[in-house]
Amino acid sequence: MSKLNLLYIEDDRVAASGVLALAASEGDRVIWEDNGAAGLRRASAEPFDVIILDRMLPDTDGIAVTRRLREAGIDVPILILSALGRSQDRCEGIEAGADDYLSKPYQTEELIVRIRALHRRAGRRTHSAVLIHGAFECHLKARTAFRDNRYIALSPKEFELFRYFMENAGYAVTREMLLRDVWNMNFDPQTNVVDVNIGRLRRKLEEGFSGPALETIWGVGYRLTEGQ
């Protein structure tokens, strides 16, 4: 597992110490800044894999910091950690340019998963026009899918789902992740939209093949197999 270079902007020393300890246990490097201005200067001075950002800072708001980072052309994935966890708050963070938003209190395991998921997606978007996982291929520019070199015709939404599974290949993908990242929803609409689309994608990826494409992990979500 790759070790990450993280920037954490948080004024609460106790909260910061918890994240610093967590990162150390994972072997990651964390630079901690306790105010927005210092965080902006640090983000402009050196490259980071992910920026973790508190929303309520002593000198500014985390939303404003996010906008400043994006306006400066800094496209590092941003994860906002905040005690403000209403749907409206989460939407404001995403609209400002954050890639993810996690409400406090949170489970440490979830924080680790989200940080690494952001890093994987950013790396694959930046460095590859073709994602390969086992027998599957996802051609990003052409927006085409293949299994064992056989073309799979997908609708636009099915392709977005397939791409998301490819970007998170080998990892469990939850319903919340799909709603947030594929449907751009920061709330559960209490419909079966995810299940219906997963079913359609699964049928297309598995038709004519003996092995499964998507496995259901009960109580968690779904995971893309290697298709071999």
mmCIF file of C-alpha atoms in Angstrom:
data_model
loop_
_atom_site.group_PDB
_atom_site.id
_atom_site.type_symbol
_atom_site.label_atom_id
_atom_site.label_comp_id
_atom_site.label_asym_id
_atom_site.label_seq_id
_atom_site.Cartn_x
_atom_site.Cartn_y
_atom_site.Cartn_z
ATOM 1 C CA MET A 1 0.000 0.000 0.000
ATOM 2 C CA SER A 2 1.391 3.387 -1.013
ATOM 3 C CA LYS A 3 2.248 5.899 1.703
ATOM 4 C CA LEU A 4 0.547 9.237 1.305
ATOM 5 C CA ASN A 5 1.611 12.831 1.825
ATOM 6 C CA LEU A 6 -1.313 14.563 3.523
ATOM 7 C CA LEU A 7 -2.102 18.149 4.506
ATOM 8 C CA TYR A 8 -4.455 18.539 7.480
ATOM 9 C CA ILE A 9 -5.949 21.957 8.252
ATOM 10 C CA GLU A 10 -7.594 21.881 11.694
ATOM 11 C CA ASP A 11 -7.533 24.291 14.646
ATOM 12 C CA ASP A 12 -8.591 21.736 17.289
ATOM 13 C CA ARG A 13 -5.390 20.243 18.721
ATOM 14 C CA VAL A 14 -7.165 17.197 20.152
ATOM 15 C CA ALA A 15 -8.861 16.379 16.846
ATOM 16 C CA ALA A 16 -5.587 16.948 15.008
ATOM 17 C CA SER A 17 -3.666 14.629 17.321
ATOM 18 C CA GLY A 18 -6.121 11.831 16.570
ATOM 19 C CA VAL A 19 -5.672 12.159 12.805
ATOM 20 C CA LEU A 20 -1.900 12.501 13.144
ATOM 21 C CA ALA A 21 -1.761 9.296 15.194
ATOM 22 C CA LEU A 22 -3.998 7.519 12.693
ATOM 23 C CA ALA A 23 -1.821 8.594 9.772
ATOM 24 C CA ALA A 24 1.325 7.503 11.595
ATOM 25 C CA SER A 25 -0.183 4.052 12.139
ATOM 26 C CA GLU A 26 -0.728 3.825 8.375
ATOM 27 C CA GLY A 27 2.789 5.035 7.600
ATOM 28 C CA ASP A 28 1.542 8.272 6.026
ATOM 29 C CA ARG A 29 3.129 11.723 6.408
ATOM 30 C CA VAL A 30 0.872 14.524 7.642
ATOM 31 C CA ILE A 31 1.631 18.230 7.686
ATOM 32 C CA TRP A 32 -0.668 19.946 10.178
ATOM 33 C CA GLU A 33 -1.659 23.618 9.955
ATOM 34 C CA ASP A 34 -4.037 25.159 12.492
ATOM 35 C CA ASN A 35 -5.545 27.951 10.371
ATOM 36 C CA GLY A 36 -6.748 28.555 6.843
ATOM 37 C CA ALA A 37 -4.101 31.085 5.787
ATOM 38 C CA ALA A 38 -1.232 28.792 6.788
ATOM 39 C CA GLY A 39 -2.949 25.870 5.091
ATOM 40 C CA LEU A 40 -3.298 27.810 1.840
ATOM 41 C CA ARG A 41 0.379 28.794 1.922
ATOM 42 C CA ARG A 42 1.455 25.211 2.577
ATOM 43 C CA ALA A 43 -0.797 23.798 -0.183
ATOM 44 C CA SER A 44 0.741 26.256 -2.643
ATOM 45 C CA ALA A 45 4.296 25.452 -1.587
ATOM 46 C CA GLU A 46 4.436 21.665 -1.923
ATOM 47 C CA PRO A 47 2.482 18.796 -3.501
ATOM 48 C CA PHE A 48 0.106 16.670 -1.442
ATOM 49 C CA ASP A 49 -1.858 13.524 -2.227
ATOM 50 C CA VAL A 50 -4.966 14.561 -0.252
ATOM 51 C CA ILE A 51 -5.951 17.668 1.730
ATOM 52 C CA ILE A 52 -8.061 17.084 4.850
ATOM 53 C CA LEU A 53 -9.846 20.240 5.894
ATOM 54 C CA ASP A 54 -11.943 21.258 8.896
ATOM 55 C CA ARG A 55 -14.875 23.485 8.059
ATOM 56 C CA MET A 56 -14.816 25.821 11.074
ATOM 57 C CA LEU A 57 -11.407 27.526 11.287
ATOM 58 C CA PRO A 58 -10.366 30.513 13.468
ATOM 59 C CA ASP A 59 -9.555 32.853 10.598
ATOM 60 C CA THR A 60 -11.912 31.712 7.838
ATOM 61 C CA ASP A 61 -14.365 29.031 6.765
ATOM 62 C CA GLY A 62 -13.259 25.733 5.239
ATOM 63 C CA ILE A 63 -15.621 26.369 2.328
ATOM 64 C CA ALA A 64 -13.719 29.572 1.535
ATOM 65 C CA VAL A 65 -10.400 27.732 1.765
ATOM 66 C CA THR A 66 -11.691 25.098 -0.651
ATOM 67 C CA ARG A 67 -12.742 27.764 -3.156
ATOM 68 C CA ARG A 68 -9.370 29.515 -2.856
ATOM 69 C CA LEU A 69 -7.535 26.260 -3.486
ATOM 70 C CA ARG A 70 -9.562 25.553 -6.619
ATOM 71 C CA GLU A 71 -9.247 29.134 -7.869
ATOM 72 C CA ALA A 72 -5.459 28.784 -7.482
ATOM 73 C CA GLY A 73 -5.531 25.732 -9.748
ATOM 74 C CA ILE A 74 -4.724 23.264 -6.957
ATOM 75 C CA ASP A 75 -6.601 20.103 -7.953
ATOM 76 C CA VAL A 76 -5.511 17.885 -5.050
ATOM 77 C CA PRO A 77 -8.460 15.837 -3.695
ATOM 78 C CA ILE A 78 -10.067 17.617 -0.732
ATOM 79 C CA LEU A 79 -11.888 15.862 2.104
ATOM 80 C CA ILE A 80 -13.844 18.137 4.449
ATOM 81 C CA LEU A 81 -14.252 16.926 8.042
ATOM 82 C CA SER A 82 -16.961 18.822 9.888
ATOM 83 C CA ALA A 83 -19.393 18.707 12.777
ATOM 84 C CA LEU A 84 -21.849 20.347 10.371
ATOM 85 C CA GLY A 85 -23.368 17.269 8.780
ATOM 86 C CA ARG A 86 -26.724 18.348 7.367
ATOM 87 C CA SER A 87 -27.445 17.641 3.710
ATOM 88 C CA GLN A 88 -27.234 21.390 2.984
ATOM 89 C CA ASP A 89 -23.788 21.609 4.616
ATOM 90 C CA ARG A 90 -22.498 18.641 2.639
ATOM 91 C CA CYS A 91 -23.841 20.080 -0.618
ATOM 92 C CA GLU A 92 -22.121 23.420 0.071
ATOM 93 C CA GLY A 93 -18.806 21.640 0.533
ATOM 94 C CA ILE A 94 -19.083 19.624 -2.664
ATOM 95 C CA GLU A 95 -20.266 22.630 -4.680
ATOM 96 C CA ALA A 96 -17.270 24.648 -3.417
ATOM 97 C CA GLY A 97 -14.923 22.071 -4.911
ATOM 98 C CA ALA A 98 -14.430 19.434 -2.216
ATOM 99 C CA ASP A 99 -14.296 15.833 -3.409
ATOM 100 C CA ASP A 100 -15.741 14.304 -0.248
ATOM 101 C CA TYR A 101 -17.370 15.395 3.012
ATOM 102 C CA LEU A 102 -17.293 13.377 6.228
ATOM 103 C CA SER A 103 -19.292 14.385 9.294
ATOM 104 C CA LYS A 104 -17.891 14.313 12.824
ATOM 105 C CA PRO A 105 -17.838 12.096 14.780
ATOM 106 C CA TYR A 106 -16.576 9.494 12.313
ATOM 107 C CA GLN A 107 -15.123 6.001 12.413
ATOM 108 C CA THR A 108 -11.351 5.952 11.898
ATOM 109 C CA GLU A 109 -11.665 3.033 9.484
ATOM 110 C CA GLU A 110 -14.016 5.058 7.289
ATOM 111 C CA LEU A 111 -11.646 8.031 7.257
ATOM 112 C CA ILE A 112 -8.796 5.800 6.051
ATOM 113 C CA VAL A 113 -10.961 4.237 3.329
ATOM 114 C CA ARG A 114 -12.153 7.616 2.070
ATOM 115 C CA ILE A 115 -8.672 9.148 1.960
ATOM 116 C CA ARG A 116 -7.297 6.231 -0.025
ATOM 117 C CA ALA A 117 -10.300 6.121 -2.347
ATOM 118 C CA LEU A 118 -9.790 9.813 -3.177
ATOM 119 C CA HIS A 119 -6.114 9.183 -3.871
ATOM 120 C CA ARG A 120 -6.820 6.184 -6.124
ATOM 121 C CA ARG A 121 -9.444 7.990 -8.174
ATOM 122 C CA ALA A 122 -7.284 11.085 -8.621
ATOM 123 C CA GLY A 123 -4.263 9.035 -9.664
ATOM 124 C CA ARG A 124 -6.135 6.970 -12.192
ATOM 125 C CA ARG A 125 -7.897 9.985 -13.701
ATOM 126 C CA THR A 126 -4.596 11.793 -14.082
ATOM 127 C CA HIS A 127 -2.282 9.095 -15.320
ATOM 128 C CA SER A 128 -4.301 6.690 -17.415
ATOM 129 C CA ALA A 129 -6.819 6.818 -20.245
ATOM 130 C CA VAL A 130 -7.450 3.082 -19.869
ATOM 131 C CA LEU A 131 -8.246 1.318 -16.603
ATOM 132 C CA ILE A 132 -7.492 -2.419 -16.488
ATOM 133 C CA HIS A 133 -8.592 -4.861 -13.812
ATOM 134 C CA GLY A 134 -8.358 -8.573 -14.529
ATOM 135 C CA ALA A 135 -10.386 -9.257 -17.693
ATOM 136 C CA PHE A 136 -12.038 -5.825 -17.614
ATOM 137 C CA GLU A 137 -10.978 -2.686 -19.500
ATOM 138 C CA CYS A 138 -12.466 0.784 -19.207
ATOM 139 C CA HIS A 139 -11.486 3.274 -21.937
ATOM 140 C CA LEU A 140 -12.149 6.684 -20.416
ATOM 141 C CA LYS A 141 -11.958 8.946 -23.465
ATOM 142 C CA ALA A 142 -13.895 6.597 -25.734
ATOM 143 C CA ARG A 143 -16.255 5.731 -22.858
ATOM 144 C CA THR A 144 -16.221 2.052 -23.799
ATOM 145 C CA ALA A 145 -16.094 -1.146 -21.746
ATOM 146 C CA PHE A 146 -14.576 -4.551 -22.506
ATOM 147 C CA ARG A 147 -14.435 -7.962 -20.857
ATOM 148 C CA ASP A 148 -11.984 -10.473 -22.261
ATOM 149 C CA ASN A 149 -11.525 -8.123 -25.240
ATOM 150 C CA ARG A 150 -15.271 -8.313 -25.944
ATOM 151 C CA TYR A 151 -17.046 -4.955 -26.254
ATOM 152 C CA ILE A 152 -19.856 -4.385 -23.739
ATOM 153 C CA ALA A 153 -22.489 -1.834 -24.804
ATOM 154 C CA LEU A 154 -23.388 0.362 -21.837
ATOM 155 C CA SER A 155 -25.720 3.321 -21.374
ATOM 156 C CA PRO A 156 -24.143 6.574 -20.116
ATOM 157 C CA LYS A 157 -25.166 5.887 -16.511
ATOM 158 C CA GLU A 158 -24.047 2.254 -16.722
ATOM 159 C CA PHE A 159 -20.661 3.417 -17.992
ATOM 160 C CA GLU A 160 -20.313 5.827 -15.074
ATOM 161 C CA LEU A 161 -21.077 2.947 -12.709
ATOM 162 C CA PHE A 162 -18.584 0.673 -14.466
ATOM 163 C CA ARG A 163 -15.925 3.372 -14.385
ATOM 164 C CA TYR A 164 -16.494 3.902 -10.665
ATOM 165 C CA PHE A 165 -16.113 0.196 -9.956
ATOM 166 C CA MET A 166 -12.937 0.130 -12.055
ATOM 167 C CA GLU A 167 -11.523 3.125 -10.161
ATOM 168 C CA ASN A 168 -12.204 1.250 -6.923
ATOM 169 C CA ALA A 169 -11.334 -2.219 -8.211
ATOM 170 C CA GLY A 170 -10.689 -4.737 -5.476
ATOM 171 C CA TYR A 171 -12.490 -2.681 -2.841
ATOM 172 C CA ALA A 172 -16.043 -2.777 -1.530
ATOM 173 C CA VAL A 173 -18.228 0.044 -2.851
ATOM 174 C CA THR A 174 -21.099 1.111 -0.617
ATOM 175 C CA ARG A 175 -24.513 2.412 -1.588
ATOM 176 C CA GLU A 176 -23.631 5.776 0.001
ATOM 177 C CA MET A 177 -20.493 6.034 -2.150
ATOM 178 C CA LEU A 178 -22.480 5.333 -5.322
ATOM 179 C CA LEU A 179 -25.185 7.860 -4.475
ATOM 180 C CA ARG A 180 -22.582 10.509 -3.676
ATOM 181 C CA ASP A 181 -20.100 9.962 -6.515
ATOM 182 C CA VAL A 182 -22.216 8.585 -9.391
ATOM 183 C CA TRP A 183 -25.575 10.275 -8.737
ATOM 184 C CA ASN A 184 -24.164 13.366 -6.981
ATOM 185 C CA MET A 185 -26.562 12.912 -4.072
ATOM 186 C CA ASN A 186 -25.524 13.608 -0.501
ATOM 187 C CA PHE A 187 -28.641 11.934 0.858
ATOM 188 C CA ASP A 188 -30.465 8.635 0.390
ATOM 189 C CA PRO A 189 -33.579 9.222 -1.768
ATOM 190 C CA GLN A 190 -35.089 6.003 -0.365
ATOM 191 C CA THR A 191 -35.544 4.525 -3.841
ATOM 192 C CA ASN A 192 -34.098 1.436 -5.523
ATOM 193 C CA VAL A 193 -32.251 3.462 -8.175
ATOM 194 C CA VAL A 194 -28.877 1.977 -7.165
ATOM 195 C CA ASP A 195 -30.138 -1.615 -7.103
ATOM 196 C CA VAL A 196 -31.886 -1.296 -10.469
ATOM 197 C CA ASN A 197 -28.829 0.124 -12.214
ATOM 198 C CA ILE A 198 -26.480 -2.354 -10.545
ATOM 199 C CA GLY A 199 -28.728 -5.155 -11.800
ATOM 200 C CA ARG A 200 -28.618 -3.862 -15.375
ATOM 201 C CA LEU A 201 -24.853 -3.403 -15.307
ATOM 202 C CA ARG A 202 -24.321 -6.861 -13.808
ATOM 203 C CA ARG A 203 -26.437 -8.535 -16.529
ATOM 204 C CA LYS A 204 -24.512 -6.802 -19.307
ATOM 205 C CA LEU A 205 -21.094 -7.577 -17.825
ATOM 206 C CA GLU A 206 -21.966 -11.228 -17.183
ATOM 207 C CA GLU A 207 -23.992 -12.138 -20.293
ATOM 208 C CA GLY A 208 -22.115 -14.797 -22.254
ATOM 209 C CA PHE A 209 -19.519 -15.323 -19.523
ATOM 210 C CA SER A 210 -19.344 -18.101 -16.937
ATOM 211 C CA GLY A 211 -17.967 -16.115 -14.019
ATOM 212 C CA PRO A 212 -19.571 -13.251 -12.069
ATOM 213 C CA ALA A 213 -18.653 -9.617 -12.634
ATOM 214 C CA LEU A 214 -20.052 -7.978 -9.515
ATOM 215 C CA GLU A 215 -20.302 -9.659 -6.157
ATOM 216 C CA THR A 216 -22.703 -8.526 -3.458
ATOM 217 C CA ILE A 217 -21.151 -8.087 -0.015
ATOM 218 C CA TRP A 218 -24.145 -8.331 2.272
ATOM 219 C CA GLY A 219 -24.507 -5.412 4.625
ATOM 220 C CA VAL A 220 -21.715 -3.489 2.868
ATOM 221 C CA GLY A 221 -22.199 -3.076 -0.890
ATOM 222 C CA TYR A 222 -20.655 -4.426 -4.068
ATOM 223 C CA ARG A 223 -17.209 -5.332 -5.393
ATOM 224 C CA LEU A 224 -15.949 -5.813 -8.939
ATOM 225 C CA THR A 225 -14.373 -9.219 -9.516
ATOM 226 C CA GLU A 226 -11.478 -9.804 -11.895
ATOM 227 C CA GLY A 227 -13.884 -11.435 -14.345
ATOM 228 C CA GLN A 228 -11.598 -14.398 -14.977
#
